[in-house]
Short mmCIF file of C-alpha atoms in Angstrom, two decimals:
data_model
loop_
_atom_site.label_atom_id
_atom_site.label_comp_id
_atom_site.label_asym_id
_atom_site.label_seq_id
_atom_site.Cartn_x
_atom_site.Cartn_y
_atom_site.Cartn_z
CA MET A 1 17.28 21.59 -1.87
CA LYS A 2 14.80 18.84 -3.38
CA VAL A 3 12.36 16.44 -0.82
CA LEU A 4 11.38 12.77 -1.48
CA LEU A 5 9.00 10.60 -0.14
CA ASP A 6 9.48 6.88 0.36
CA SER A 7 5.53 6.09 -0.33
CA HIS A 8 6.57 2.34 0.79
CA ARG A 9 7.79 2.83 4.12
CA CYS A 10 5.06 6.13 5.04
CA GLN A 11 2.27 4.38 7.51
CA GLY A 12 0.39 7.80 7.78
CA HIS A 13 1.67 9.27 11.28
CA ALA A 14 1.09 13.21 9.33
CA ARG A 15 3.91 14.58 11.07
CA CYS A 16 4.98 15.64 8.25
CA ALA A 17 1.71 17.34 8.31
CA ALA A 18 2.01 19.02 11.05
CA PHE A 19 5.25 20.56 9.82
CA ALA A 20 5.21 21.47 5.97
CA PRO A 21 1.26 21.22 5.12
CA GLU A 22 1.84 23.06 1.86
CA THR A 23 4.69 20.21 0.75
CA PHE A 24 2.60 17.19 1.83
CA VAL A 25 -0.47 16.15 0.83
CA PHE A 26 -2.67 12.64 1.61
CA ASP A 27 -4.49 10.11 0.13
CA ASP A 28 -8.29 9.04 1.47
CA ASP A 29 -6.24 6.71 3.41
CA GLY A 30 -4.01 9.03 4.88
CA PHE A 31 -0.73 8.18 3.56
CA SER A 32 1.66 10.84 2.59
CA ARG A 33 3.39 12.45 -0.27
CA VAL A 34 5.14 15.39 -1.70
CA ARG A 35 2.71 17.85 -3.76
CA GLU A 36 2.80 18.41 -7.33
CA GLY A 37 5.43 20.79 -8.12
CA MET A 38 7.15 20.81 -4.61
CA GLU A 39 9.38 18.58 -4.85
CA ASP A 40 12.00 21.49 -5.09
CA VAL A 41 11.50 23.09 -1.68
CA LYS A 42 11.51 27.21 -1.66
CA PRO A 43 13.52 28.69 1.10
CA GLU A 44 10.29 29.92 3.04
CA ASN A 45 9.51 25.84 3.23
CA GLN A 46 12.99 24.53 4.06
CA ALA A 47 12.86 24.94 7.14
CA GLY A 48 9.53 23.22 7.80
CA VAL A 49 10.54 20.43 5.67
CA ARG A 50 13.62 19.43 7.31
CA LYS A 51 11.41 19.40 10.76
CA ALA A 52 9.03 17.13 9.02
CA CYS A 53 12.03 14.78 7.81
CA ALA A 54 13.83 15.09 11.57
CA ASN A 55 10.25 13.93 13.02
CA CYS A 56 8.98 11.47 10.54
CA PRO A 57 8.56 8.06 12.92
CA GLU A 58 9.26 6.13 9.50
CA LEU A 59 12.58 7.38 8.25
CA ALA A 60 10.37 8.16 5.07
CA ILE A 61 11.22 11.60 4.03
CA SER A 62 14.86 12.52 2.77
CA ILE A 63 16.38 15.58 1.69
CA VAL A 64 18.58 16.15 -0.87
CA GLU A 65 20.87 19.71 -1.04
CA ASP A 66 22.01 21.60 -3.71
CA MET B 1 21.53 -5.75 46.46
CA THR B 2 19.80 -6.34 43.60
CA SER B 3 21.83 -7.39 40.60
CA ILE B 4 21.81 -6.39 37.55
CA LYS B 5 20.73 -10.69 36.11
CA ASP B 6 17.87 -9.96 38.71
CA ILE B 7 16.35 -7.11 37.26
CA GLU B 8 16.83 -8.24 33.70
CA ARG B 9 15.11 -11.57 34.99
CA THR B 10 12.39 -10.06 36.60
CA MET B 11 11.81 -7.56 33.78
CA ASP B 12 7.90 -6.22 33.57
CA PHE B 13 6.06 -3.48 32.10
CA HIS B 14 3.07 -3.47 34.74
CA GLY B 15 1.95 -2.19 37.81
CA GLU B 16 4.50 -1.24 40.12
CA ALA B 17 6.99 -2.55 37.62
CA LEU B 18 6.40 0.95 36.46
CA ASP B 19 7.33 2.94 39.59
CA ASN B 20 10.75 2.84 38.36
CA ILE B 21 10.66 1.83 34.90
CA PHE B 22 12.42 4.71 33.74
CA GLU B 23 15.80 3.80 35.43
CA THR B 24 14.86 -0.26 35.11
CA TYR B 25 15.04 0.98 31.02
CA ARG B 26 18.29 2.27 31.60
CA LEU B 27 19.97 -0.26 33.27
CA MET B 28 18.81 -2.78 30.38
CA ARG B 29 20.04 -0.52 27.81
CA GLU B 30 23.62 0.19 29.30
CA ASN B 31 24.21 -3.55 30.49
CA CYS B 32 21.70 -6.04 28.14
CA PRO B 33 19.81 -4.01 25.92
CA VAL B 34 18.45 -7.67 24.35
CA GLY B 35 17.39 -9.01 27.57
CA ARG B 36 15.76 -11.87 28.74
CA SER B 37 12.42 -11.91 31.33
CA GLU B 38 11.42 -14.81 32.97
CA LYS B 39 8.09 -13.06 33.43
CA TYR B 40 5.10 -13.95 31.23
CA GLY B 41 6.22 -17.28 29.79
CA GLY B 42 9.43 -16.23 29.06
CA PHE B 43 10.47 -13.15 26.74
CA TRP B 44 13.49 -11.70 24.74
CA PHE B 45 13.14 -7.70 25.47
CA LEU B 46 14.41 -4.58 23.56
CA SER B 47 15.39 -1.25 24.85
CA LYS B 48 17.28 0.26 22.26
CA SER B 49 15.46 2.58 19.69
CA ASP B 50 17.38 1.02 16.52
CA ASP B 51 16.64 -2.58 17.24
CA ILE B 52 12.90 -1.60 18.21
CA PHE B 53 12.74 -0.15 14.79
CA LYS B 54 14.11 -2.86 12.93
CA VAL B 55 11.64 -5.61 14.64
CA GLU B 56 8.79 -3.04 13.55
CA GLN B 57 9.59 -3.16 10.23
CA ASP B 58 10.52 -6.58 9.70
CA ALA B 59 6.97 -8.71 8.77
CA GLU B 60 9.58 -11.58 7.15
CA THR B 61 11.17 -12.58 10.51
CA TYR B 62 8.45 -11.48 13.34
CA SER B 63 4.34 -12.12 13.63
CA VAL B 64 2.43 -10.40 16.10
CA LYS B 65 0.30 -13.65 16.65
CA PRO B 66 -1.06 -14.78 18.37
CA THR B 67 -0.89 -11.29 19.99
CA MET B 68 0.68 -7.94 20.45
CA LEU B 69 -0.13 -8.01 24.10
CA VAL B 70 1.99 -9.30 26.73
CA PRO B 71 0.28 -10.92 28.72
CA PRO B 72 -2.69 -11.33 26.72
CA VAL B 73 -5.66 -8.70 27.10
CA ALA B 74 -8.22 -11.56 25.15
CA ASP B 75 -8.52 -15.18 24.41
CA PHE B 76 -8.96 -14.12 20.99
CA PRO B 77 -6.58 -12.38 18.18
CA MET B 78 -7.77 -8.89 18.42
CA ILE B 79 -8.49 -7.10 14.97
CA PRO B 80 -6.57 -5.54 13.29
CA ILE B 81 -3.43 -5.60 15.66
CA ASP B 82 -3.04 -9.53 16.30
CA THR B 83 -3.24 -9.97 12.65
CA ASP B 84 -0.10 -9.98 10.23
CA LEU B 85 0.02 -8.87 6.77
CA PRO B 86 -1.62 -8.86 4.54
CA GLU B 87 -5.01 -9.23 6.12
CA LEU B 88 -4.23 -6.42 8.32
CA MET B 89 -3.72 -3.73 5.85
CA ASP B 90 -7.69 -5.56 4.57
CA TYR B 91 -8.89 -4.77 8.21
CA ARG B 92 -6.91 -1.30 8.46
CA ARG B 93 -8.10 -0.16 5.19
CA ILE B 94 -11.71 0.00 6.72
CA LEU B 95 -11.31 2.55 9.32
CA LEU B 96 -7.97 4.56 7.89
CA PRO B 97 -9.92 7.25 5.54
CA LEU B 98 -11.41 8.08 9.35
CA PHE B 99 -8.41 9.37 10.96
CA THR B 100 -7.01 11.18 8.05
CA PRO B 101 -5.68 14.48 8.46
CA GLN B 102 -8.53 15.70 6.41
CA ALA B 103 -10.73 13.99 8.70
CA LEU B 104 -9.48 15.20 11.90
CA ALA B 105 -9.73 18.77 10.55
CA LYS B 106 -13.62 18.07 11.05
CA MET B 107 -12.91 17.02 14.56
CA GLU B 108 -11.46 19.84 15.82
CA LYS B 109 -14.39 21.99 16.73
CA PRO B 110 -16.10 19.08 18.84
CA VAL B 111 -13.14 18.02 20.60
CA ARG B 112 -12.51 21.62 21.27
CA ASP B 113 -16.31 21.94 22.42
CA ILE B 114 -16.02 19.10 25.06
CA SER B 115 -12.76 19.69 26.32
CA GLN B 116 -13.67 23.63 26.97
CA ASP B 117 -16.91 22.27 28.51
CA LEU B 118 -15.08 19.41 30.62
CA ALA B 119 -12.69 22.54 32.03
CA ARG B 120 -15.36 24.26 32.83
CA LYS B 121 -17.40 22.15 34.77
CA PHE B 122 -13.75 20.50 36.45
CA VAL B 123 -13.48 24.24 37.84
CA GLU B 124 -17.22 24.73 38.60
CA SER B 125 -17.33 21.95 40.59
CA GLY B 126 -14.46 22.03 42.83
CA SER B 127 -13.35 18.77 42.15
CA THR B 128 -9.91 18.00 42.53
CA ASP B 129 -9.65 14.62 40.39
CA ALA B 130 -8.28 15.63 36.85
CA THR B 131 -8.38 12.22 35.69
CA ALA B 132 -12.32 11.97 36.07
CA GLY B 133 -13.44 15.34 35.38
CA PHE B 134 -10.93 15.42 32.38
CA ALA B 135 -8.61 13.16 31.25
CA ARG B 136 -10.62 9.67 30.77
CA ALA B 137 -13.78 12.47 30.29
CA LEU B 138 -12.35 13.79 27.71
CA PRO B 139 -12.12 10.17 25.17
CA THR B 140 -15.11 8.59 26.83
CA ILE B 141 -17.38 11.61 25.60
CA PHE B 142 -15.41 12.20 22.22
CA PHE B 143 -14.19 8.60 21.32
CA SER B 144 -17.68 6.85 22.04
CA ARG B 145 -19.77 9.42 20.12
CA LEU B 146 -17.41 8.83 17.26
CA ALA B 147 -17.38 5.45 17.44
CA GLY B 148 -20.97 5.26 17.99
CA PHE B 149 -21.31 3.90 21.75
CA PRO B 150 -24.61 5.16 23.20
CA GLU B 151 -24.21 7.68 26.00
CA LYS B 152 -26.44 5.89 28.21
CA ASP B 153 -23.75 3.22 28.33
CA TRP B 154 -20.86 5.51 29.39
CA PRO B 155 -20.86 5.06 33.28
CA LYS B 156 -20.23 1.24 32.92
CA PHE B 157 -16.72 1.75 30.48
CA ASP B 158 -14.12 2.68 33.06
CA ALA B 159 -14.66 0.03 35.31
CA TRP B 160 -14.53 -2.56 32.08
CA VAL B 161 -11.28 -0.75 30.99
CA ASP B 162 -9.73 -1.16 34.50
CA ASP B 163 -10.78 -4.72 34.75
CA ILE B 164 -9.34 -6.01 31.31
CA LEU B 165 -6.35 -3.63 31.05
CA TYR B 166 -4.72 -2.64 34.48
CA GLU B 167 -6.11 -6.09 36.80
CA ARG B 168 -5.35 -8.66 34.53
CA THR B 169 -1.72 -8.93 35.79
CA VAL B 170 -3.10 -8.76 39.62
CA ASP B 171 -6.73 -10.76 39.16
CA PRO B 172 -6.87 -12.30 35.49
CA GLU B 173 -10.18 -14.00 36.76
CA ARG B 174 -12.05 -10.20 36.89
CA ALA B 175 -10.41 -9.46 33.13
CA ARG B 176 -11.62 -12.52 32.16
CA LYS B 177 -14.86 -11.34 33.26
CA ALA B 178 -14.69 -7.86 32.42
CA GLN B 179 -13.48 -9.18 28.48
CA ASP B 180 -16.96 -11.51 28.72
CA ALA B 181 -18.55 -8.61 29.38
CA VAL B 182 -17.65 -6.24 27.23
CA ILE B 183 -17.98 -8.99 24.39
CA ALA B 184 -21.48 -9.42 25.51
CA TYR B 185 -22.49 -5.56 25.22
CA PHE B 186 -21.04 -5.48 21.40
CA ASP B 187 -22.89 -8.79 20.60
CA ASP B 188 -26.12 -6.71 21.73
CA LEU B 189 -25.04 -3.43 20.20
CA ILE B 190 -23.98 -5.18 16.83
CA GLU B 191 -27.69 -6.26 16.98
CA LYS B 192 -29.17 -3.17 17.54
CA TYR B 193 -27.25 -1.23 14.67
CA ARG B 194 -28.31 -4.23 12.11
CA GLY B 195 -31.97 -3.99 13.42
CA ARG B 196 -31.85 0.29 13.57
CA THR B 197 -33.11 0.30 16.67
CA ILE B 198 -30.71 3.04 17.90
CA ASP B 199 -30.03 7.12 17.38
CA GLU B 200 -26.25 6.27 16.52
CA ALA B 201 -27.00 3.44 13.83
CA ASP B 202 -26.42 6.42 10.71
CA THR B 203 -24.45 8.40 11.70
CA GLY B 204 -20.97 7.65 10.11
CA THR B 205 -19.77 5.77 12.81
CA ILE B 206 -16.83 3.71 13.63
CA MET B 207 -19.57 0.96 14.22
CA ASP B 208 -21.23 2.28 11.08
CA PHE B 209 -18.15 1.75 9.24
CA LEU B 210 -17.33 -1.90 10.75
CA LEU B 211 -21.16 -3.00 9.71
CA GLU B 212 -20.29 -1.45 6.40
CA ALA B 213 -17.01 -3.02 5.65
CA ARG B 214 -16.33 -5.57 2.59
CA ILE B 215 -13.23 -7.24 2.24
CA LYS B 216 -13.10 -9.31 -1.23
CA GLY B 217 -16.85 -8.40 -1.27
CA GLU B 218 -17.85 -10.36 2.02
CA PRO B 219 -18.94 -8.60 5.56
CA LEU B 220 -16.90 -9.21 8.59
CA SER B 221 -17.93 -11.95 10.11
CA ARG B 222 -19.87 -11.51 14.02
CA LYS B 223 -16.12 -12.53 15.56
CA GLU B 224 -14.33 -10.27 13.43
CA LEU B 225 -16.70 -7.40 14.15
CA LEU B 226 -16.48 -8.07 18.07
CA SER B 227 -12.95 -8.46 17.84
CA TYR B 228 -12.69 -4.99 16.00
CA CYS B 229 -15.23 -3.33 18.54
CA TYR B 230 -13.23 -5.21 21.43
CA LEU B 231 -9.93 -3.75 20.36
CA MET B 232 -11.39 -0.06 19.31
CA PHE B 233 -13.23 -0.06 22.83
CA LEU B 234 -10.18 -0.64 24.43
CA GLY B 235 -6.86 1.98 22.33
CA GLY B 236 -10.04 4.16 22.27
CA LEU B 237 -10.42 5.26 25.78
CA ASP B 238 -7.54 4.35 27.48
CA THR B 239 -4.34 5.21 25.90
CA THR B 240 -5.79 8.82 25.49
CA ALA B 241 -7.00 9.52 28.85
CA TRP B 242 -2.79 8.07 30.36
CA ALA B 243 -1.34 10.67 28.06
CA ILE B 244 -3.80 13.41 28.95
CA ARG B 245 -3.42 12.51 32.44
CA ALA B 246 0.46 11.80 32.51
CA SER B 247 0.83 14.94 30.49
CA LEU B 248 -1.29 16.83 33.32
CA TRP B 249 0.89 14.77 36.12
CA HIS B 250 3.96 16.43 34.71
CA LEU B 251 2.68 20.08 34.29
CA ALA B 252 1.49 19.74 37.98
CA GLN B 253 5.27 19.57 38.84
CA ASP B 254 6.84 21.66 36.27
CA LEU B 255 5.53 25.26 36.93
CA ASP B 256 7.80 26.87 34.65
CA ALA B 257 6.39 24.48 31.43
CA GLN B 258 2.94 25.06 32.60
CA ARG B 259 3.49 28.57 33.04
CA LYS B 260 5.20 28.61 29.34
CA LEU B 261 2.70 26.68 27.87
CA ARG B 262 0.05 29.20 29.23
CA GLU B 263 1.49 31.97 27.92
CA ASN B 264 2.83 30.11 25.05
CA PRO B 265 0.00 27.99 23.84
CA GLU B 266 1.44 27.32 20.23
CA LEU B 267 4.17 25.31 22.16
CA ILE B 268 1.50 22.68 22.85
CA PRO B 269 2.01 20.69 20.42
CA MET B 270 5.77 20.34 20.35
CA ALA B 271 5.04 19.59 24.41
CA ALA B 272 2.54 17.25 23.72
CA GLU B 273 4.90 15.31 21.37
CA GLU B 274 7.57 15.23 24.51
CA PHE B 275 5.08 14.14 26.93
CA LEU B 276 4.25 11.25 24.40
CA ARG B 277 7.86 10.70 24.42
CA THR B 278 8.60 10.26 27.78
CA LEU B 279 5.43 9.23 29.40
CA SER B 280 3.85 7.26 26.65
CA PRO B 281 0.22 5.09 27.15
CA VAL B 282 1.41 2.40 25.44
CA GLN B 283 5.12 0.61 27.35
CA ALA B 284 5.42 -1.91 25.19
CA MET B 285 4.50 -4.50 22.76
CA GLY B 286 5.16 -7.68 22.06
CA ARG B 287 6.29 -9.89 18.69
CA THR B 288 6.68 -13.69 17.76
CA CYS B 289 10.21 -14.39 15.96
CA LYS B 290 8.91 -16.65 13.26
CA LYS B 291 12.68 -17.81 11.64
CA ASP B 292 15.79 -18.01 13.77
CA THR B 293 17.62 -14.57 13.74
CA VAL B 294 20.30 -12.71 15.78
CA ILE B 295 19.54 -9.02 17.52
CA ARG B 296 22.99 -7.43 18.56
CA GLY B 297 24.76 -10.23 18.85
CA GLN B 298 21.80 -12.89 20.65
CA GLU B 299 20.14 -15.61 19.33
CA ILE B 300 16.62 -15.49 18.67
CA LYS B 301 14.97 -18.78 17.91
CA ALA B 302 11.44 -19.33 16.06
CA GLY B 303 8.54 -19.28 18.33
CA ASP B 304 10.52 -16.89 21.01
CA ARG B 305 8.53 -13.95 22.08
CA VAL B 306 10.15 -10.28 21.34
CA VAL B 307 9.22 -7.31 23.52
CA LEU B 308 9.50 -4.04 21.90
CA LEU B 309 10.27 -1.43 25.08
CA PHE B 310 8.91 1.37 23.19
CA GLY B 311 9.26 3.62 26.78
CA ALA B 312 12.67 2.22 26.56
CA GLY B 313 13.64 3.32 22.97
CA ASN B 314 12.06 6.89 23.91
CA ARG B 315 14.74 7.58 26.06
CA ASP B 316 18.03 6.21 24.28
CA PRO B 317 20.94 8.64 24.66
CA GLU B 318 21.88 7.60 21.29
CA ILE B 319 18.61 9.28 19.59
CA TYR B 320 17.86 11.96 21.93
CA ASP B 321 19.70 14.81 23.79
CA GLU B 322 19.09 14.29 27.16
CA PRO B 323 16.75 11.85 27.06
CA GLU B 324 15.68 11.64 30.57
CA LYS B 325 14.73 15.37 30.66
CA ILE B 326 11.01 15.93 29.87
CA LYS B 327 12.16 19.13 27.08
CA ILE B 328 8.72 20.97 25.94
CA ASP B 329 10.61 22.50 23.28
CA ARG B 330 12.48 19.60 22.22
CA GLU B 331 12.34 20.42 18.10
CA ASP B 332 13.37 16.98 16.94
CA ASN B 333 11.71 14.64 18.52
CA ARG B 334 11.12 11.04 16.05
CA HIS B 335 9.86 8.95 18.91
CA LEU B 336 7.85 5.56 18.88
CA ALA B 337 4.88 6.39 20.93
CA PHE B 338 2.41 5.32 18.12
CA GLY B 339 4.60 2.39 16.87
CA ALA B 340 6.07 2.38 14.37
CA GLY B 341 5.93 0.16 10.59
CA HIS B 342 2.35 -1.33 9.37
CA HIS B 343 1.30 -1.80 13.04
CA ARG B 344 1.22 2.04 13.49
CA CYS B 345 -1.68 3.55 16.03
CA LEU B 346 -4.55 3.46 13.73
CA GLY B 347 -5.59 6.46 15.63
CA SER B 348 -2.68 8.17 16.66
CA ASN B 349 -3.59 11.01 14.83
CA LEU B 350 -7.29 11.49 16.99
CA GLY B 351 -4.88 10.95 19.92
CA ARG B 352 -2.35 13.33 19.25
CA ARG B 353 -5.39 15.89 18.50
CA GLU B 354 -7.16 14.95 21.60
CA LEU B 355 -4.21 15.28 23.73
CA VAL B 356 -3.09 18.64 22.60
CA ILE B 357 -6.63 20.36 22.25
CA GLY B 358 -7.23 19.00 25.66
CA LEU B 359 -3.95 20.54 27.23
CA GLU B 360 -4.87 24.00 24.97
CA GLU B 361 -8.56 23.82 26.70
CA PHE B 362 -7.69 23.18 30.27
CA LEU B 363 -4.78 25.26 30.77
CA LYS B 364 -6.88 28.09 28.99
CA VAL B 365 -9.67 27.17 31.78
CA VAL B 366 -8.37 26.01 35.03
CA PRO B 367 -5.84 28.14 37.10
CA GLU B 368 -2.12 27.26 38.16
CA PHE B 369 -2.00 23.43 39.41
CA THR B 370 0.32 21.61 41.67
CA LEU B 371 0.36 17.94 42.67
CA GLY B 372 -2.06 17.14 45.07
CA ASP B 373 -0.95 13.74 46.25
CA PRO B 374 2.46 13.12 45.34
CA SER B 375 2.14 9.28 45.95
CA GLU B 376 0.23 9.06 43.01
CA LYS B 377 1.66 7.59 39.74
CA TRP B 378 2.87 8.76 36.77
CA TYR B 379 1.14 6.27 35.01
CA GLY B 380 -2.00 4.64 34.13
CA VAL B 381 -5.32 6.21 34.65
CA GLY B 382 -5.75 6.31 38.37
CA ARG B 383 -6.76 9.66 40.19
CA LEU B 384 -5.00 12.69 39.56
CA THR B 385 -5.21 15.05 42.55
CA LEU B 386 -4.48 18.86 41.59
CA ASN B 387 -4.13 21.81 44.55
CA PHE B 388 -4.82 25.25 43.55
CA LYS B 389 -4.07 28.45 45.11
CA SER B 390 -6.71 29.45 47.18
#
């Protein structure tokens, strides 16, 4: 499973931080991106990443299943 | 009997219109998802989540000018919410760093300390009004400190907020006077900051950020500063108080939920999202159409006002199972309480944390409560009377 974040859509709601803090990281203005090396989502982080995707108000997160 | 057409024509989202607003929203979603109200000079309104979301993402077609608020709460454009791209981002960037997850982590402890202290005092005092004792007090103390509004001035704030936000549809003259008083207050406060004649002047407050800000090398003008201060004042105090009060209002009637959250406080963040979805402090915001367009088959002309009914979209059955039900364990909860797109509520991360931490501490300290006065409404920042088992 891969996770992608569309930085043009992200507006800094930070919902992804609530569900998958290990996967997402924030810049100094609060915009999110996928942490380096975390694009391939490990099994133990998948549930959190799915929740982050479902709860993102901007539909900025997408998941590509293997 | 009132017809659907009459409900559409008189659609409003202030004052008593909020009494039965969720039923009104349902009728509008089902019968006229793009409706036309004659209130406030006339406006289109959208009640479907997808339509609202699309408009929020479409800065090409929609402007926030002259103001996002329907009816207006100021006779000047408020910064940043009443500005369009690209100026909008210049203004937002000034304060964005204050509300990042990293910045919020540092606020956890002070918010928790204040919440705990207020909850204890609320119990000790034997008071029954959870609005004055807690819901309004928390943002007044925390946000005012963050903003750099001196403590001696706090007692004036509630009446100004009430007059500007809640009296404007009842007594516009009173709202106008309060607006002038708030502007005069900030005019004076800016002077004190500039002269460094108050203690709050060098502590990294919102006031400091605004005074230090440069856009393309230039500081904000006096007009810009006053406008930004005014918006921070309204946005930072009222909305959070409403969110906390409405959550407690619900929990006072849903004892199963109240007990569950006491036993499993780790569920509070999820419950808070559900309260934000269903009882949101910002029920609607406006846009102005910049060019002729069509929404769901309805022609909208350039210059027409379009109101986004977030409260209606947040109960859209196309998006949520059992949308009218407040389920504290709702897992997938993508809602529009803070808006979406480039106008996303600047303080949403802080508002959320104040709500979550406030509820955590309140439930930790205050014993089981029920609604003391069933005539008190779900909305606003008026009294919330709680009953305790004696």
